[in-house]
mmCIF file of C-alpha atoms in Angstrom:
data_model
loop_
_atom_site.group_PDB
_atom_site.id
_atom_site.type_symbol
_atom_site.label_atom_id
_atom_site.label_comp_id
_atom_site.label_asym_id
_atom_site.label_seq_id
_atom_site.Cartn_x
_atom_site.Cartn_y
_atom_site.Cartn_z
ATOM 1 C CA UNK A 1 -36.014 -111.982 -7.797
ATOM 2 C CA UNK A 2 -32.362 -110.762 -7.300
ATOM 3 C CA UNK A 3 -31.293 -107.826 -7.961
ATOM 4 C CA UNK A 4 -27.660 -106.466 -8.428
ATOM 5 C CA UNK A 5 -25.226 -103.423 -7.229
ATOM 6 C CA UNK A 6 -21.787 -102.684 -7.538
ATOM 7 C CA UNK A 7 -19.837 -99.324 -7.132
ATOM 8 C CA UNK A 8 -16.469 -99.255 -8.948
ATOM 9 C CA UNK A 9 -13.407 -96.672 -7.775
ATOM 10 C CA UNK A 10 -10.360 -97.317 -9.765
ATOM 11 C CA UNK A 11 -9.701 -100.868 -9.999
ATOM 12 C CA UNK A 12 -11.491 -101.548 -6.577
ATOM 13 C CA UNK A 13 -15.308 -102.906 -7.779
ATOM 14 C CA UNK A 14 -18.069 -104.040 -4.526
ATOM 15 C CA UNK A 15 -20.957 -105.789 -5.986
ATOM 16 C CA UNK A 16 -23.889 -106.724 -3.775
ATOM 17 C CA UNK A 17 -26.344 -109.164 -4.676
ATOM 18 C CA UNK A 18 -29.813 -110.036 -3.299
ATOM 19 C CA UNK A 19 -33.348 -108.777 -2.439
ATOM 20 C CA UNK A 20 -33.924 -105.380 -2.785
ATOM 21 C CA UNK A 21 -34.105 -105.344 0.945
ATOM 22 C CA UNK A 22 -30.631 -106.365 1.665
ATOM 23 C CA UNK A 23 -29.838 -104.910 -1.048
ATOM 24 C CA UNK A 24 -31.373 -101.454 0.672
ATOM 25 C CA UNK A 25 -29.759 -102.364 4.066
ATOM 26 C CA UNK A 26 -25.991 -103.307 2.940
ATOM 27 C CA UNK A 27 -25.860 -100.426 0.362
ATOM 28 C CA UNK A 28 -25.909 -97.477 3.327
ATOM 29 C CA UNK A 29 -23.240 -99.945 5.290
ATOM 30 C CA UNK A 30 -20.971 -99.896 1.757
ATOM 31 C CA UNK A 31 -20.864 -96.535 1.943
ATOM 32 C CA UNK A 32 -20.835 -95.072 5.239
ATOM 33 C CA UNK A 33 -17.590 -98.260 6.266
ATOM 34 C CA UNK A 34 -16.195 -99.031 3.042
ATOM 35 C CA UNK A 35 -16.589 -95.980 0.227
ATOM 36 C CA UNK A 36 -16.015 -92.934 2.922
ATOM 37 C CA UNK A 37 -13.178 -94.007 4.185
ATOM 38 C CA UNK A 38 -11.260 -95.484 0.744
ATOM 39 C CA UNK A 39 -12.257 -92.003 -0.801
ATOM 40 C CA UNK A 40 -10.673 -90.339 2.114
ATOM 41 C CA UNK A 41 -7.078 -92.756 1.213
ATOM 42 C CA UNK A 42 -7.445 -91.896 -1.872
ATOM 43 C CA UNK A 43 -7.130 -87.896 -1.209
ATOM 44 C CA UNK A 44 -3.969 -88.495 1.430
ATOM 45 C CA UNK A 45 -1.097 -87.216 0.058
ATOM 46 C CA UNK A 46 1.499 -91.090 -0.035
ATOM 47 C CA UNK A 47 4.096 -89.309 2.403
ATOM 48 C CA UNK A 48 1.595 -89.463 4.711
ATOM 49 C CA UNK A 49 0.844 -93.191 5.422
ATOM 50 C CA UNK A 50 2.517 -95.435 7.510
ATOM 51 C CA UNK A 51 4.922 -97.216 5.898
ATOM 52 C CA UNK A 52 7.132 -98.458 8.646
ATOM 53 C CA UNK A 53 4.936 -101.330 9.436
ATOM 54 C CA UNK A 54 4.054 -104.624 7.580
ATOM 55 C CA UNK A 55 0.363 -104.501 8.048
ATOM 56 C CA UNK A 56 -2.192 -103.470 5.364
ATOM 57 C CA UNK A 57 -2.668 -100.446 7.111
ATOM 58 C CA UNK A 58 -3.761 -97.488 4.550
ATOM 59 C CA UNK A 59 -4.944 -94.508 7.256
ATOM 60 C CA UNK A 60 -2.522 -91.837 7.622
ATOM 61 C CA UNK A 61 -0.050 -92.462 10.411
ATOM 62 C CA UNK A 62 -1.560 -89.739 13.050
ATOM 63 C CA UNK A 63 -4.926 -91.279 12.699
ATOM 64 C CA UNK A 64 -3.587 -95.373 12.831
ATOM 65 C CA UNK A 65 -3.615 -95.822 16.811
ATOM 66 C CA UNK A 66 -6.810 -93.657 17.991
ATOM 67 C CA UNK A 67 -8.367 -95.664 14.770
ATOM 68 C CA UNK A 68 -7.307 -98.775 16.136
ATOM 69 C CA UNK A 69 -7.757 -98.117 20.062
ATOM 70 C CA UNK A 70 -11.699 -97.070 19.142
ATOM 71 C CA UNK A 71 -12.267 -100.203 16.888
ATOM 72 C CA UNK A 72 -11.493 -102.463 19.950
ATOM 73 C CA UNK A 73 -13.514 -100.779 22.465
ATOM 74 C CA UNK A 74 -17.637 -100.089 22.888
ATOM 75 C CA UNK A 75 -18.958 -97.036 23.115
ATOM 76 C CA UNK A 76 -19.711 -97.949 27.149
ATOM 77 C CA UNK A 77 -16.170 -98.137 27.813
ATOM 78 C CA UNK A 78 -15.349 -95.082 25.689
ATOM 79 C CA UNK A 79 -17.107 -93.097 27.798
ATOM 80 C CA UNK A 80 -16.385 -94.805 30.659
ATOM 81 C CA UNK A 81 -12.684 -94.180 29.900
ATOM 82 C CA UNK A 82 -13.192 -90.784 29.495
ATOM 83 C CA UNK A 83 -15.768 -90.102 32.483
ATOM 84 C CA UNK A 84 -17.864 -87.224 31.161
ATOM 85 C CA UNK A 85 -19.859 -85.678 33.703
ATOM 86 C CA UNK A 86 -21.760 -82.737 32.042
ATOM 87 C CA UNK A 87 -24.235 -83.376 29.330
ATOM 88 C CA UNK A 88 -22.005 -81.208 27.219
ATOM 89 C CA UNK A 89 -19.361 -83.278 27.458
ATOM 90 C CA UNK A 90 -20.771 -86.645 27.192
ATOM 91 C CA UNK A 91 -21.963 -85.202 23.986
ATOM 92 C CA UNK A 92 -18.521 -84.225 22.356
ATOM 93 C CA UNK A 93 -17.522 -87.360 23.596
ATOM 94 C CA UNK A 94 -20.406 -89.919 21.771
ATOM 95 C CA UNK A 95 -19.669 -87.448 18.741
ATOM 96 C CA UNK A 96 -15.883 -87.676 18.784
ATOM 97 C CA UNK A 97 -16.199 -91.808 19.195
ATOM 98 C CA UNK A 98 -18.592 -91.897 16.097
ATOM 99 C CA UNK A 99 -16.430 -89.509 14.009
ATOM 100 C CA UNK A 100 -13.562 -91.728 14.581
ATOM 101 C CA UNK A 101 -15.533 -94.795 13.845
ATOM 102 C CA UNK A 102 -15.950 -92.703 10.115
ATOM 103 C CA UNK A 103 -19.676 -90.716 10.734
ATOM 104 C CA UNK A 104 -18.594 -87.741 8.951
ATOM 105 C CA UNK A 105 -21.473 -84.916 10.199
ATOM 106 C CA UNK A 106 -24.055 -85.362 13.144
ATOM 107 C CA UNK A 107 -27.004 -84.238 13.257
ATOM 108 C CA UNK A 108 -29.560 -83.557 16.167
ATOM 109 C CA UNK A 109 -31.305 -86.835 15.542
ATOM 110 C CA UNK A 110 -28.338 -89.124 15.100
ATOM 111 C CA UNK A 111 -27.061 -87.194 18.767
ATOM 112 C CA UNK A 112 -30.125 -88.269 20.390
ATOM 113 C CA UNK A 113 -29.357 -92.207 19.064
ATOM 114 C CA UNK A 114 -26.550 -91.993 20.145
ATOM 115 C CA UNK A 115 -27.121 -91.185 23.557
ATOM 116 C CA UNK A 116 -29.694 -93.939 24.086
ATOM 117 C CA UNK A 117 -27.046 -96.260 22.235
ATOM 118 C CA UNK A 118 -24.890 -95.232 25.028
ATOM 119 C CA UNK A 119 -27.713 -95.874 27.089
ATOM 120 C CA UNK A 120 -27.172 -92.423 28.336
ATOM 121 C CA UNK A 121 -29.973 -90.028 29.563
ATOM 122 C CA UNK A 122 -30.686 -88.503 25.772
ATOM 123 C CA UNK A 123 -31.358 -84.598 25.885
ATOM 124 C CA UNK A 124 -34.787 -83.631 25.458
ATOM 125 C CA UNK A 125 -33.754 -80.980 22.764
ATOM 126 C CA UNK A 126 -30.445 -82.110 20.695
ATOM 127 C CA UNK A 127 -30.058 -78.901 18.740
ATOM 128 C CA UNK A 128 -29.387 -76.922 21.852
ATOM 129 C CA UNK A 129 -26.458 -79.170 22.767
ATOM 130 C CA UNK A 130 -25.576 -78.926 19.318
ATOM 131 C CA UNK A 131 -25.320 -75.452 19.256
ATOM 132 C CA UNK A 132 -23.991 -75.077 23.228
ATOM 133 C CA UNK A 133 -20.692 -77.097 21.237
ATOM 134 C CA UNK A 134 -20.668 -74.725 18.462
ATOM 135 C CA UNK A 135 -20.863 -71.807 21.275
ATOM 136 C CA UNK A 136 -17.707 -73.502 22.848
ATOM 137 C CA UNK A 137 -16.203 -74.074 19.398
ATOM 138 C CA UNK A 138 -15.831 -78.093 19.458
ATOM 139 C CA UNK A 139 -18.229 -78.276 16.705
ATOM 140 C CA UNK A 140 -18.822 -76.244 13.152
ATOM 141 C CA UNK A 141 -21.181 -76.472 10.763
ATOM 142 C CA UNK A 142 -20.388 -79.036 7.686
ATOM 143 C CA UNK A 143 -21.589 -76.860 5.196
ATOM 144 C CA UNK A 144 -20.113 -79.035 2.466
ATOM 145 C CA UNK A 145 -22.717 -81.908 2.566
ATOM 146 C CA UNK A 146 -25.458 -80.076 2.201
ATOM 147 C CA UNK A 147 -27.534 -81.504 4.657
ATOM 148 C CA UNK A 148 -28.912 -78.512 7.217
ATOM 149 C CA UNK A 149 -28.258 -78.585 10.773
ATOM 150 C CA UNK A 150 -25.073 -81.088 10.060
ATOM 151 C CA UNK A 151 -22.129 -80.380 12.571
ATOM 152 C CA UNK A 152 -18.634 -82.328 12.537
ATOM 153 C CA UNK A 153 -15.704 -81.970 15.059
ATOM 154 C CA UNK A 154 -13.340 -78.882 15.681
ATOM 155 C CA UNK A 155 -9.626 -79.366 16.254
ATOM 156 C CA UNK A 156 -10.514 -77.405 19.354
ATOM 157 C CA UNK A 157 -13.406 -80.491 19.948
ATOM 158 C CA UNK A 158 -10.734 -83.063 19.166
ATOM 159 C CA UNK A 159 -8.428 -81.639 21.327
ATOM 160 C CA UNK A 160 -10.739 -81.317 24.262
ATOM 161 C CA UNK A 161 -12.298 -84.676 24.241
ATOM 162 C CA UNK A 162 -8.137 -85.859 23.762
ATOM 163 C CA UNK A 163 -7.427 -83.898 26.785
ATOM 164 C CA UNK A 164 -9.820 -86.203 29.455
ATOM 165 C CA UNK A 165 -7.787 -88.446 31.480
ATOM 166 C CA UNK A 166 -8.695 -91.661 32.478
ATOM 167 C CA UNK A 167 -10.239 -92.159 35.756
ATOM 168 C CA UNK A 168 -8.518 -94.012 37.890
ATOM 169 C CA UNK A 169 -9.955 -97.112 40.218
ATOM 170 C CA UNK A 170 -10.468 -95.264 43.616
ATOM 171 C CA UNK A 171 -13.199 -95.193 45.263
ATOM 172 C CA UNK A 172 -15.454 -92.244 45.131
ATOM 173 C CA UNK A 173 -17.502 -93.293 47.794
ATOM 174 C CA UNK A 174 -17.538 -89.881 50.398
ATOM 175 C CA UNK A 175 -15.569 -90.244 53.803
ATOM 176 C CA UNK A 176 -17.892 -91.093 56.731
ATOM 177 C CA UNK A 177 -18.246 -88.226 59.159
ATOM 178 C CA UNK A 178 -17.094 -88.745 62.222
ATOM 179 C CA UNK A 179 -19.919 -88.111 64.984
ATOM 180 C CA UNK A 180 -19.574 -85.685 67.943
ATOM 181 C CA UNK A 181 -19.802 -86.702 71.543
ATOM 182 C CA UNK A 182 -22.399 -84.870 73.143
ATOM 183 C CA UNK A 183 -21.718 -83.716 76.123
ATOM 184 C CA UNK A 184 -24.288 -82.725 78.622
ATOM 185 C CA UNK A 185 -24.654 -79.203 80.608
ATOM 186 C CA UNK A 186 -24.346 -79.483 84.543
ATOM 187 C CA UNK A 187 -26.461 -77.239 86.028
ATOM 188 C CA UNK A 188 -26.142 -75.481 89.397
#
């Protein structure tokens, strides 16, 4: 049996056809990639797209190269980029990559996926991260969703994940010590 969706915005229509399983599966995909992110160019203000360029390109032009850097590149080398070492900060970090990649909110279960997405050590209690980052104000509570315990980026959480420089290639391997001669006592 197939069965049939479509969502129309304006004069922009997606129709999905199929089993009610793919049906199921592609619908949260259409929304989360396709329907967030239109929504969100449909709010922008015109004066605020790039419109020097001849691409298709319909994000605002502050968001167009972190947007564009993040689509190329894995979560692995995000972070590998970036070289958190606290738990803390590999946190902001996973969140900040997802946000740009159009999550909206996190929550203390998608944290935890993320982490062994990463294939990162997950925390054994998310919420407590969660709410270490709203303690350092990278993270506030998204209060318009709805959804409890939902948490989406600061500007101060932007700012700080923006502010990691990328490691270089040396080595980090530690300097041998050199070893002391021993020298012997001559007794009388």
């Amino acid at each position: 049996m197939s069965n049939k969706y479509s969502v129309k915005i304006g004069q922009v229509e997606i129709a999905l056809e199929g089993d009610a399983d793919y049906i199921a599966a592609e619908r949260d995909f259409v929304f989360e990639k396709i329907l967030s992110p239109a929504l969100k160019v449909l709010e922008t203000p015109v004066s605020n797209y790039n419109t020097e360029t001849t691409s298709n390109t319909l994000l605002p032009q502050s968001e167009v190269d972190k947007s564009a850097v993040l689509s190329d590149m894995s979560i692995n080398e995000f972070l590998k980029e970036k070289s958190p070492q606290t738990l803390i900060d590999k946190a902001v970090c996973l969140i900040y990559f997802y946000e740009k990649g159009g999550r909206e909110t996190v929550t203390g279960a998608e944290l935890k996926k993320d982490f062994v997405q990463a294939k990162e050590q997950a925390p054994s209690n998310p919420s407590a991260v969660l709410a270490e980052l709203v303690k350092k104000s990278y993270l506030m509570a998204a209060t318009e969703t709805g959804q409890k315990g939902a948490y989406k980026l600061t500007n101060t959480g932007i700012s700080y994940v923006e502010s990691f420089v990328a490691v270089s290639n040396v080595s980090r391997k530690p300097q041998k010590k050199s070893k002391k001669k021993r020298t012997e006592k001559v007794s009388d």
